[in-house]
Amino acid sequence: MTRISVGTCGWTDPALMRSGWYPRGHRDAEGRLRHYASRFPVVEADSPYYALPSPRTTRLWAERTPAGFRFDVKAFSLLTGHPTRPAALPADLRGHPRDEGLLTETWTRYAEAVDPLRRAGRLGTLLFQYPPSLAPGPDSEAFVRAARERARDWPFAVEFRDRAWWSSGRTTAFLRDLDATAVGVDTRQGLPGSLPPDTAVTTPRLALVRFHGRSAHWGTGGKEDRFRHAYTEAELAEWLPRVRALAAHAEEVHLLFNNCCADAAVRAAGGMLDLLTARLPRQAASPEAPVPRAPGAAVR
């Protein structure tokens, strides 16, 4: 039985908070998350990419969300090879050489921080988003494989930002061997930095698609330009056959919107949820709907 869940890539984006989407009385940290979780059954936690959270923080996330809610948690930047400011590291690690020992210790602390979500049944997956500079090749595969080995007991999803990873079937086989989710990406096509929207299901546990919008400035502009896009109903409907295909091979499907200008992401997520409910009624996700296991969509 497949569960399809729709949400956004974050719930604390300043543009969303300025948009007025959060009602009065729900604009503090607790109120925002409780309100979000009343509307959607999954969210991407992107703040751990920028700094390691504390276990207390993730315990509060678990306490403020209902049973069945899922957090897909981005990996800390150092773990994926992104440039990382020393100030983003714990104070006692800031003078440490950038070597394997630092990666191992950083992973240990990241895992300790995220573990409250796992123990509470709130963890969807860890999301390792690799930079465009990570081109396919033996060294890059070894880097990803080492990360997977550290996280061998965790659900693990991979997003590559260099489209060359998808020029052959090698990457699909590689991720299947790692039991890792291949993250699909919806962006404008035909640009130098465009990524292919279709990826195979590489682990039966989870299929994941992140919707970045279809701005012509993808890969070149600032954040506002790259992610400024309001999905139309027709653009969302294009994904229904793809979602059905993913659901045929995965136990869970997560659809996460990252077109994070004002309330565009929550509007797009709501639109996708409406389409799933109307056109794939046994697959539609809603926090209020009675479902077998959790807020989500059940598919037989």
PDB file of C-alpha atoms in Angstrom:
ATOM      1  CA  MET A   1       0.000   0.000   0.000  1.00  0.00           C
ATOM      2  CA  THR A   2       1.640   3.233  -1.161  1.00  0.00           C
ATOM      3  CA  ARG A   3       1.313   6.483   0.723  1.00  0.00           C
ATOM      4  CA  ILE A   4       1.677   9.726  -1.243  1.00  0.00           C
ATOM      5  CA  SER A   5       2.432  12.868   0.768  1.00  0.00           C
ATOM      6  CA  VAL A   6       2.619  16.453  -0.480  1.00  0.00           C
ATOM      7  CA  GLY A   7       4.376  19.324   1.284  1.00  0.00           C
ATOM      8  CA  THR A   8       6.985  22.047   0.953  1.00  0.00           C
ATOM      9  CA  CYS A   9      10.735  22.436   1.364  1.00  0.00           C
ATOM     10  CA  GLY A  10      10.594  24.220   4.688  1.00  0.00           C
ATOM     11  CA  TRP A  11       8.065  25.979   6.878  1.00  0.00           C
ATOM     12  CA  THR A  12      10.118  28.916   8.216  1.00  0.00           C
ATOM     13  CA  ASP A  13      11.156  30.700   5.015  1.00  0.00           C
ATOM     14  CA  PRO A  14      11.019  34.461   5.695  1.00  0.00           C
ATOM     15  CA  ALA A  15       9.061  35.063   2.489  1.00  0.00           C
ATOM     16  CA  LEU A  16       6.398  32.575   3.576  1.00  0.00           C
ATOM     17  CA  MET A  17       6.174  34.148   7.024  1.00  0.00           C
ATOM     18  CA  ARG A  18       5.753  37.598   5.446  1.00  0.00           C
ATOM     19  CA  SER A  19       3.071  36.353   3.067  1.00  0.00           C
ATOM     20  CA  GLY A  20       0.353  36.121   5.707  1.00  0.00           C
ATOM     21  CA  TRP A  21      -0.171  32.382   5.223  1.00  0.00           C
ATOM     22  CA  TYR A  22       0.264  31.781   8.932  1.00  0.00           C
ATOM     23  CA  PRO A  23      -2.825  33.066  10.777  1.00  0.00           C
ATOM     24  CA  ARG A  24      -2.723  35.250  13.850  1.00  0.00           C
ATOM     25  CA  GLY A  25      -1.977  33.209  16.902  1.00  0.00           C
ATOM     26  CA  HIS A  26       0.193  30.790  14.893  1.00  0.00           C
ATOM     27  CA  ARG A  27       3.219  32.939  14.135  1.00  0.00           C
ATOM     28  CA  ASP A  28       5.615  31.799  16.820  1.00  0.00           C
ATOM     29  CA  ALA A  29       7.846  28.740  16.332  1.00  0.00           C
ATOM     30  CA  GLU A  30       5.366  26.305  17.843  1.00  0.00           C
ATOM     31  CA  GLY A  31       2.323  27.819  16.187  1.00  0.00           C
ATOM     32  CA  ARG A  32       3.864  27.833  12.720  1.00  0.00           C
ATOM     33  CA  LEU A  33       4.779  24.166  12.798  1.00  0.00           C
ATOM     34  CA  ARG A  34       1.448  23.104  14.277  1.00  0.00           C
ATOM     35  CA  HIS A  35      -0.412  25.097  11.623  1.00  0.00           C
ATOM     36  CA  TYR A  36       1.733  23.694   8.822  1.00  0.00           C
ATOM     37  CA  ALA A  37       1.212  20.131  10.068  1.00  0.00           C
ATOM     38  CA  SER A  38      -2.547  20.682  10.083  1.00  0.00           C
ATOM     39  CA  ARG A  39      -2.376  21.357   6.342  1.00  0.00           C
ATOM     40  CA  PHE A  40       0.317  19.005   5.044  1.00  0.00           C
ATOM     41  CA  PRO A  41       1.663  15.598   6.172  1.00  0.00           C
ATOM     42  CA  VAL A  42       5.329  16.060   5.219  1.00  0.00           C
ATOM     43  CA  VAL A  43       7.938  18.810   5.181  1.00  0.00           C
ATOM     44  CA  GLU A  44      11.579  19.177   4.305  1.00  0.00           C
ATOM     45  CA  ALA A  45      13.709  20.449   7.182  1.00  0.00           C
ATOM     46  CA  ASP A  46      16.359  22.513   5.415  1.00  0.00           C
ATOM     47  CA  SER A  47      17.840  24.366   8.394  1.00  0.00           C
ATOM     48  CA  PRO A  48      20.158  21.424   9.305  1.00  0.00           C
ATOM     49  CA  TYR A  49      21.965  22.086   6.010  1.00  0.00           C
ATOM     50  CA  TYR A  50      23.158  25.417   7.412  1.00  0.00           C
ATOM     51  CA  ALA A  51      23.862  24.416  11.019  1.00  0.00           C
ATOM     52  CA  LEU A  52      23.573  21.307  13.143  1.00  0.00           C
ATOM     53  CA  PRO A  53      20.352  21.404  15.161  1.00  0.00           C
ATOM     54  CA  SER A  54      20.213  20.360  18.786  1.00  0.00           C
ATOM     55  CA  PRO A  55      18.403  17.176  19.833  1.00  0.00           C
ATOM     56  CA  ARG A  56      16.110  19.412  21.894  1.00  0.00           C
ATOM     57  CA  THR A  57      15.025  21.217  18.730  1.00  0.00           C
ATOM     58  CA  THR A  58      14.153  18.042  16.865  1.00  0.00           C
ATOM     59  CA  ARG A  59      12.352  16.654  19.924  1.00  0.00           C
ATOM     60  CA  LEU A  60      10.157  19.748  19.851  1.00  0.00           C
ATOM     61  CA  TRP A  61       9.509  19.224  16.136  1.00  0.00           C
ATOM     62  CA  ALA A  62       8.296  15.726  16.922  1.00  0.00           C
ATOM     63  CA  GLU A  63       6.134  16.889  19.821  1.00  0.00           C
ATOM     64  CA  ARG A  64       4.477  19.607  17.729  1.00  0.00           C
ATOM     65  CA  THR A  65       3.402  17.331  14.890  1.00  0.00           C
ATOM     66  CA  PRO A  66       0.835  14.519  14.774  1.00  0.00           C
ATOM     67  CA  ALA A  67       1.561  10.824  14.493  1.00  0.00           C
ATOM     68  CA  GLY A  68       2.389   9.959  10.902  1.00  0.00           C
ATOM     69  CA  PHE A  69       3.875  13.352  10.046  1.00  0.00           C
ATOM     70  CA  ARG A  70       7.236  13.104   8.249  1.00  0.00           C
ATOM     71  CA  PHE A  71      10.349  15.272   8.167  1.00  0.00           C
ATOM     72  CA  ASP A  72      12.782  14.844   5.267  1.00  0.00           C
ATOM     73  CA  VAL A  73      15.962  16.264   6.800  1.00  0.00           C
ATOM     74  CA  LYS A  74      18.690  17.828   4.678  1.00  0.00           C
ATOM     75  CA  ALA A  75      22.230  16.816   5.467  1.00  0.00           C
ATOM     76  CA  PHE A  76      24.606  19.379   6.927  1.00  0.00           C
ATOM     77  CA  SER A  77      26.603  21.109   4.188  1.00  0.00           C
ATOM     78  CA  LEU A  78      29.978  19.664   5.195  1.00  0.00           C
ATOM     79  CA  LEU A  79      28.630  16.126   4.786  1.00  0.00           C
ATOM     80  CA  THR A  80      27.774  16.745   1.126  1.00  0.00           C
ATOM     81  CA  GLY A  81      30.923  18.581   0.085  1.00  0.00           C
ATOM     82  CA  HIS A  82      29.452  22.078   0.027  1.00  0.00           C
ATOM     83  CA  PRO A  83      31.528  25.030   1.230  1.00  0.00           C
ATOM     84  CA  THR A  84      30.966  25.311   4.979  1.00  0.00           C
ATOM     85  CA  ARG A  85      31.795  28.374   7.053  1.00  0.00           C
ATOM     86  CA  PRO A  86      33.808  27.605  10.191  1.00  0.00           C
ATOM     87  CA  ALA A  87      31.155  29.446  12.208  1.00  0.00           C
ATOM     88  CA  ALA A  88      28.585  26.850  11.117  1.00  0.00           C
ATOM     89  CA  LEU A  89      30.556  24.094  12.840  1.00  0.00           C
ATOM     90  CA  PRO A  90      30.332  23.347  16.559  1.00  0.00           C
ATOM     91  CA  ALA A  91      32.857  25.556  18.364  1.00  0.00           C
ATOM     92  CA  ASP A  92      35.142  22.688  19.324  1.00  0.00           C
ATOM     93  CA  LEU A  93      35.431  21.529  15.700  1.00  0.00           C
ATOM     94  CA  ARG A  94      36.203  24.844  14.034  1.00  0.00           C
ATOM     95  CA  GLY A  95      39.964  24.398  14.131  1.00  0.00           C
ATOM     96  CA  HIS A  96      39.874  20.770  13.049  1.00  0.00           C
ATOM     97  CA  PRO A  97      41.493  19.878   9.705  1.00  0.00           C
ATOM     98  CA  ARG A  98      38.981  19.276   6.910  1.00  0.00           C
ATOM     99  CA  ASP A  99      39.614  15.549   6.778  1.00  0.00           C
ATOM    100  CA  GLU A 100      37.859  12.212   7.201  1.00  0.00           C
ATOM    101  CA  GLY A 101      38.004  12.541  10.973  1.00  0.00           C
ATOM    102  CA  LEU A 102      36.026  15.780  10.827  1.00  0.00           C
ATOM    103  CA  LEU A 103      33.437  14.207   8.529  1.00  0.00           C
ATOM    104  CA  THR A 104      33.017  11.251  10.869  1.00  0.00           C
ATOM    105  CA  GLU A 105      32.622  13.414  13.979  1.00  0.00           C
ATOM    106  CA  THR A 106      30.248  15.789  12.185  1.00  0.00           C
ATOM    107  CA  TRP A 107      28.133  12.861  11.029  1.00  0.00           C
ATOM    108  CA  THR A 108      27.992  11.507  14.591  1.00  0.00           C
ATOM    109  CA  ARG A 109      26.670  14.817  15.893  1.00  0.00           C
ATOM    110  CA  TYR A 110      24.241  15.217  13.007  1.00  0.00           C
ATOM    111  CA  ALA A 111      22.870  11.716  13.633  1.00  0.00           C
ATOM    112  CA  GLU A 112      22.483  12.433  17.340  1.00  0.00           C
ATOM    113  CA  ALA A 113      20.577  15.608  16.479  1.00  0.00           C
ATOM    114  CA  VAL A 114      18.177  13.895  14.075  1.00  0.00           C
ATOM    115  CA  ASP A 115      17.667  10.743  16.140  1.00  0.00           C
ATOM    116  CA  PRO A 116      14.718  12.141  18.168  1.00  0.00           C
ATOM    117  CA  LEU A 117      12.731  12.309  14.921  1.00  0.00           C
ATOM    118  CA  ARG A 118      13.592   8.721  14.081  1.00  0.00           C
ATOM    119  CA  ARG A 119      12.671   7.455  17.544  1.00  0.00           C
ATOM    120  CA  ALA A 120       9.374   9.353  17.402  1.00  0.00           C
ATOM    121  CA  GLY A 121       8.477   7.870  14.005  1.00  0.00           C
ATOM    122  CA  ARG A 122       8.672  11.290  12.336  1.00  0.00           C
ATOM    123  CA  LEU A 123      11.676  10.781  10.044  1.00  0.00           C
ATOM    124  CA  GLY A 124      10.947  10.381   6.360  1.00  0.00           C
ATOM    125  CA  THR A 125      14.508  10.349   5.034  1.00  0.00           C
ATOM    126  CA  LEU A 126      17.869  12.031   5.245  1.00  0.00           C
ATOM    127  CA  LEU A 127      18.377  14.143   2.118  1.00  0.00           C
ATOM    128  CA  PHE A 128      21.926  14.394   0.801  1.00  0.00           C
ATOM    129  CA  GLN A 129      21.907  17.120  -1.843  1.00  0.00           C
ATOM    130  CA  TYR A 130      25.267  17.191  -3.603  1.00  0.00           C
ATOM    131  CA  PRO A 131      26.663  20.343  -5.266  1.00  0.00           C
ATOM    132  CA  PRO A 132      26.959  20.864  -9.037  1.00  0.00           C
ATOM    133  CA  SER A 133      30.726  20.558  -8.600  1.00  0.00           C
ATOM    134  CA  LEU A 134      30.340  16.861  -7.744  1.00  0.00           C
ATOM    135  CA  ALA A 135      30.665  15.360 -11.213  1.00  0.00           C
ATOM    136  CA  PRO A 136      30.235  11.624 -11.792  1.00  0.00           C
ATOM    137  CA  GLY A 137      33.343   9.505 -11.489  1.00  0.00           C
ATOM    138  CA  PRO A 138      35.076   6.991  -9.204  1.00  0.00           C
ATOM    139  CA  ASP A 139      36.129   9.564  -6.587  1.00  0.00           C
ATOM    140  CA  SER A 140      32.640  11.046  -6.402  1.00  0.00           C
ATOM    141  CA  GLU A 141      31.052   7.629  -6.125  1.00  0.00           C
ATOM    142  CA  ALA A 142      33.456   6.794  -3.306  1.00  0.00           C
ATOM    143  CA  PHE A 143      32.494  10.022  -1.521  1.00  0.00           C
ATOM    144  CA  VAL A 144      28.780   9.209  -1.760  1.00  0.00           C
ATOM    145  CA  ARG A 145      29.350   5.589  -0.799  1.00  0.00           C
ATOM    146  CA  ALA A 146      31.285   6.674   2.312  1.00  0.00           C
ATOM    147  CA  ALA A 147      28.372   8.901   3.345  1.00  0.00           C
ATOM    148  CA  ARG A 148      25.972   6.021   2.847  1.00  0.00           C
ATOM    149  CA  GLU A 149      28.168   3.742   4.938  1.00  0.00           C
ATOM    150  CA  ARG A 150      28.076   6.216   7.827  1.00  0.00           C
ATOM    151  CA  ALA A 151      24.293   6.376   7.450  1.00  0.00           C
ATOM    152  CA  ARG A 152      23.852   2.668   6.769  1.00  0.00           C
ATOM    153  CA  ASP A 153      21.064   2.333   9.339  1.00  0.00           C
ATOM    154  CA  TRP A 154      19.128   5.377   8.090  1.00  0.00           C
ATOM    155  CA  PRO A 155      16.813   6.071   5.141  1.00  0.00           C
ATOM    156  CA  PHE A 156      18.965   7.919   2.616  1.00  0.00           C
ATOM    157  CA  ALA A 157      18.043  10.055  -0.404  1.00  0.00           C
ATOM    158  CA  VAL A 158      20.423  11.586  -2.946  1.00  0.00           C
ATOM    159  CA  GLU A 159      19.949  14.626  -5.172  1.00  0.00           C
ATOM    160  CA  PHE A 160      22.650  15.256  -7.752  1.00  0.00           C
ATOM    161  CA  ARG A 161      22.901  18.761  -9.221  1.00  0.00           C
ATOM    162  CA  ASP A 162      25.158  17.816 -12.164  1.00  0.00           C
ATOM    163  CA  ARG A 163      22.922  16.389 -14.886  1.00  0.00           C
ATOM    164  CA  ALA A 164      25.821  14.276 -16.168  1.00  0.00           C
ATOM    165  CA  TRP A 165      24.984  11.810 -13.402  1.00  0.00           C
ATOM    166  CA  TRP A 166      21.887  10.887 -15.393  1.00  0.00           C
ATOM    167  CA  SER A 167      23.519  10.480 -18.807  1.00  0.00           C
ATOM    168  CA  SER A 168      23.496   6.690 -18.426  1.00  0.00           C
ATOM    169  CA  GLY A 169      21.952   3.981 -16.302  1.00  0.00           C
ATOM    170  CA  ARG A 170      25.060   3.715 -14.134  1.00  0.00           C
ATOM    171  CA  THR A 171      23.734   6.136 -11.508  1.00  0.00           C
ATOM    172  CA  THR A 172      20.462   4.256 -11.161  1.00  0.00           C
ATOM    173  CA  ALA A 173      22.369   1.016 -10.575  1.00  0.00           C
ATOM    174  CA  PHE A 174      24.736   2.771  -8.161  1.00  0.00           C
ATOM    175  CA  LEU A 175      21.904   4.142  -6.008  1.00  0.00           C
ATOM    176  CA  ARG A 176      20.076   0.819  -6.056  1.00  0.00           C
ATOM    177  CA  ASP A 177      23.216  -0.820  -4.762  1.00  0.00           C
ATOM    178  CA  LEU A 178      23.272   1.746  -1.934  1.00  0.00           C
ATOM    179  CA  ASP A 179      19.549   1.296  -1.181  1.00  0.00           C
ATOM    180  CA  ALA A 180      19.254   5.070  -1.626  1.00  0.00           C
ATOM    181  CA  THR A 181      16.383   7.117  -3.036  1.00  0.00           C
ATOM    182  CA  ALA A 182      17.141   8.903  -6.314  1.00  0.00           C
ATOM    183  CA  VAL A 183      15.606  12.367  -5.951  1.00  0.00           C
ATOM    184  CA  GLY A 184      13.699  13.637  -8.973  1.00  0.00           C
ATOM    185  CA  VAL A 185      13.755  17.371  -9.698  1.00  0.00           C
ATOM    186  CA  ASP A 186      11.240  19.542 -11.532  1.00  0.00           C
ATOM    187  CA  THR A 187      12.889  22.593 -13.110  1.00  0.00           C
ATOM    188  CA  ARG A 188      12.646  24.471 -16.391  1.00  0.00           C
ATOM    189  CA  GLN A 189      14.069  22.305 -19.161  1.00  0.00           C
ATOM    190  CA  GLY A 190      16.516  23.384 -21.864  1.00  0.00           C
ATOM    191  CA  LEU A 191      18.823  25.444 -19.635  1.00  0.00           C
ATOM    192  CA  PRO A 192      22.494  24.594 -18.995  1.00  0.00           C
ATOM    193  CA  GLY A 193      21.704  23.706 -15.393  1.00  0.00           C
ATOM    194  CA  SER A 194      18.437  21.887 -16.082  1.00  0.00           C
ATOM    195  CA  LEU A 195      17.987  18.533 -14.411  1.00  0.00           C
ATOM    196  CA  PRO A 196      15.966  15.612 -15.781  1.00  0.00           C
ATOM    197  CA  PRO A 197      12.581  15.345 -14.038  1.00  0.00           C
ATOM    198  CA  ASP A 198      12.263  11.582 -14.344  1.00  0.00           C
ATOM    199  CA  THR A 199      14.306   9.275 -12.140  1.00  0.00           C
ATOM    200  CA  ALA A 200      13.825   5.605 -11.466  1.00  0.00           C
ATOM    201  CA  VAL A 201      12.671   4.218  -8.139  1.00  0.00           C
ATOM    202  CA  THR A 202      15.945   2.981  -6.663  1.00  0.00           C
ATOM    203  CA  THR A 203      14.677   1.722  -3.300  1.00  0.00           C
ATOM    204  CA  PRO A 204      11.193   0.430  -2.533  1.00  0.00           C
ATOM    205  CA  ARG A 205      11.084   2.472   0.658  1.00  0.00           C
ATOM    206  CA  LEU A 206      10.628   5.932  -0.849  1.00  0.00           C
ATOM    207  CA  ALA A 207      10.375   7.952  -4.056  1.00  0.00           C
ATOM    208  CA  LEU A 208      11.008  11.687  -3.689  1.00  0.00           C
ATOM    209  CA  VAL A 209      10.494  14.615  -6.075  1.00  0.00           C
ATOM    210  CA  ARG A 210      11.467  18.212  -5.319  1.00  0.00           C
ATOM    211  CA  PHE A 211       9.733  20.946  -7.335  1.00  0.00           C
ATOM    212  CA  HIS A 212      12.033  23.943  -7.735  1.00  0.00           C
ATOM    213  CA  GLY A 213       9.825  25.916 -10.130  1.00  0.00           C
ATOM    214  CA  ARG A 214      10.367  26.637 -13.801  1.00  0.00           C
ATOM    215  CA  SER A 215      12.112  29.982 -13.781  1.00  0.00           C
ATOM    216  CA  ALA A 216      14.233  30.876 -16.804  1.00  0.00           C
ATOM    217  CA  HIS A 217      16.895  31.968 -14.298  1.00  0.00           C
ATOM    218  CA  TRP A 218      17.362  28.490 -12.812  1.00  0.00           C
ATOM    219  CA  GLY A 219      21.059  27.966 -12.151  1.00  0.00           C
ATOM    220  CA  THR A 220      22.103  31.549 -12.873  1.00  0.00           C
ATOM    221  CA  GLY A 221      20.166  34.096 -10.819  1.00  0.00           C
ATOM    222  CA  GLY A 222      19.814  34.851  -7.145  1.00  0.00           C
ATOM    223  CA  LYS A 223      17.455  32.893  -4.934  1.00  0.00           C
ATOM    224  CA  GLU A 224      14.423  35.069  -5.687  1.00  0.00           C
ATOM    225  CA  ASP A 225      14.971  34.764  -9.442  1.00  0.00           C
ATOM    226  CA  ARG A 226      15.821  31.056  -9.473  1.00  0.00           C
ATOM    227  CA  PHE A 227      12.792  29.946  -7.478  1.00  0.00           C
ATOM    228  CA  ARG A 228      10.209  32.531  -8.541  1.00  0.00           C
ATOM    229  CA  HIS A 229       7.474  30.519 -10.205  1.00  0.00           C
ATOM    230  CA  ALA A 230       3.770  29.935  -9.699  1.00  0.00           C
ATOM    231  CA  TYR A 231       2.851  26.454 -10.890  1.00  0.00           C
ATOM    232  CA  THR A 232      -0.227  26.279 -13.096  1.00  0.00           C
ATOM    233  CA  GLU A 233      -2.763  23.501 -12.823  1.00  0.00           C
ATOM    234  CA  ALA A 234      -1.592  22.183 -16.201  1.00  0.00           C
ATOM    235  CA  GLU A 235       2.031  22.030 -15.031  1.00  0.00           C
ATOM    236  CA  LEU A 236       1.023  20.130 -11.917  1.00  0.00           C
ATOM    237  CA  ALA A 237      -1.233  17.796 -13.892  1.00  0.00           C
ATOM    238  CA  GLU A 238       1.749  16.792 -16.067  1.00  0.00           C
ATOM    239  CA  TRP A 239       3.054  14.990 -13.009  1.00  0.00           C
ATOM    240  CA  LEU A 240       0.047  12.795 -12.320  1.00  0.00           C
ATOM    241  CA  PRO A 241       1.139   9.920 -14.618  1.00  0.00           C
ATOM    242  CA  ARG A 242       4.660  10.157 -13.200  1.00  0.00           C
ATOM    243  CA  VAL A 243       3.365  10.070  -9.638  1.00  0.00           C
ATOM    244  CA  ARG A 244       1.267   7.029 -10.442  1.00  0.00           C
ATOM    245  CA  ALA A 245       4.347   5.309 -11.914  1.00  0.00           C
ATOM    246  CA  LEU A 246       6.397   6.102  -8.812  1.00  0.00           C
ATOM    247  CA  ALA A 247       3.625   4.836  -6.560  1.00  0.00           C
ATOM    248  CA  ALA A 248       3.612   1.523  -8.401  1.00  0.00           C
ATOM    249  CA  HIS A 249       7.137   0.793  -7.176  1.00  0.00           C
ATOM    250  CA  ALA A 250       7.554   2.595  -3.828  1.00  0.00           C
ATOM    251  CA  GLU A 251       5.967   2.265  -0.411  1.00  0.00           C
ATOM    252  CA  GLU A 252       5.931   6.044   0.007  1.00  0.00           C
ATOM    253  CA  VAL A 253       6.079   8.996  -2.398  1.00  0.00           C
ATOM    254  CA  HIS A 254       6.990  12.495  -1.200  1.00  0.00           C
ATOM    255  CA  LEU A 255       6.283  15.536  -3.408  1.00  0.00           C
ATOM    256  CA  LEU A 256       7.961  18.651  -2.004  1.00  0.00           C
ATOM    257  CA  PHE A 257       7.657  22.182  -3.407  1.00  0.00           C
ATOM    258  CA  ASN A 258      10.619  24.544  -3.242  1.00  0.00           C
ATOM    259  CA  ASN A 259       9.363  27.502  -5.328  1.00  0.00           C
ATOM    260  CA  CYS A 260       9.799  29.540  -2.171  1.00  0.00           C
ATOM    261  CA  CYS A 261       8.664  33.061  -3.043  1.00  0.00           C
ATOM    262  CA  ALA A 262       5.905  34.379  -0.765  1.00  0.00           C
ATOM    263  CA  ASP A 263       3.322  31.589  -0.422  1.00  0.00           C
ATOM    264  CA  ALA A 264       3.910  30.085  -3.886  1.00  0.00           C
ATOM    265  CA  ALA A 265       5.131  26.752  -2.503  1.00  0.00           C
ATOM    266  CA  VAL A 266       2.175  26.155  -0.184  1.00  0.00           C
ATOM    267  CA  ARG A 267      -0.217  27.173  -2.966  1.00  0.00           C
ATOM    268  CA  ALA A 268       1.434  24.742  -5.374  1.00  0.00           C
ATOM    269  CA  ALA A 269       1.407  21.968  -2.780  1.00  0.00           C
ATOM    270  CA  GLY A 270      -2.267  22.614  -2.137  1.00  0.00           C
ATOM    271  CA  GLY A 271      -2.953  22.531  -5.864  1.00  0.00           C
ATOM    272  CA  MET A 272      -1.163  19.217  -6.256  1.00  0.00           C
ATOM    273  CA  LEU A 273      -3.091  17.814  -3.317  1.00  0.00           C
ATOM    274  CA  ASP A 274      -6.372  18.902  -4.927  1.00  0.00           C
ATOM    275  CA  LEU A 275      -5.412  17.253  -8.215  1.00  0.00           C
ATOM    276  CA  LEU A 276      -4.421  14.018  -6.525  1.00  0.00           C
ATOM    277  CA  THR A 277      -7.679  13.989  -4.592  1.00  0.00           C
ATOM    278  CA  ALA A 278      -9.775  14.651  -7.682  1.00  0.00           C
ATOM    279  CA  ARG A 279      -8.005  12.482 -10.240  1.00  0.00           C
ATOM    280  CA  LEU A 280      -6.289   9.797  -8.194  1.00  0.00           C
ATOM    281  CA  PRO A 281      -8.723   9.588  -5.276  1.00  0.00           C
ATOM    282  CA  ARG A 282      -7.179   6.495  -3.687  1.00  0.00           C
ATOM    283  CA  GLN A 283      -3.797   8.204  -3.782  1.00  0.00           C
ATOM    284  CA  ALA A 284      -4.654  11.699  -2.551  1.00  0.00           C
ATOM    285  CA  ALA A 285      -3.066  12.999   0.637  1.00  0.00           C
ATOM    286  CA  SER A 286      -4.769  15.147   3.254  1.00  0.00           C
ATOM    287  CA  PRO A 287      -4.052  15.581   6.966  1.00  0.00           C
ATOM    288  CA  GLU A 288      -7.775  15.453   7.673  1.00  0.00           C
ATOM    289  CA  ALA A 289      -8.544  12.399   5.542  1.00  0.00           C
ATOM    290  CA  PRO A 290      -8.975   9.015   7.241  1.00  0.00           C
ATOM    291  CA  VAL A 291      -6.029   6.934   6.080  1.00  0.00           C
ATOM    292  CA  PRO A 292      -4.676   3.523   7.058  1.00  0.00           C
ATOM    293  CA  ARG A 293      -1.425   4.612   8.692  1.00  0.00           C
ATOM    294  CA  ALA A 294      -0.892   8.348   8.760  1.00  0.00           C
ATOM    295  CA  PRO A 295      -1.764  11.664   7.086  1.00  0.00           C
ATOM    296  CA  GLY A 296      -1.134  10.715   3.491  1.00  0.00           C
ATOM    297  CA  ALA A 297      -2.600   8.962   0.546  1.00  0.00           C
ATOM    298  CA  ALA A 298      -3.117   5.247   0.467  1.00  0.00           C
ATOM    299  CA  VAL A 299      -2.876   3.361  -2.790  1.00  0.00           C
ATOM    300  CA  ARG A 300      -3.622  -0.287  -3.275  1.00  0.00           C
TER     301      ARG A 300
END
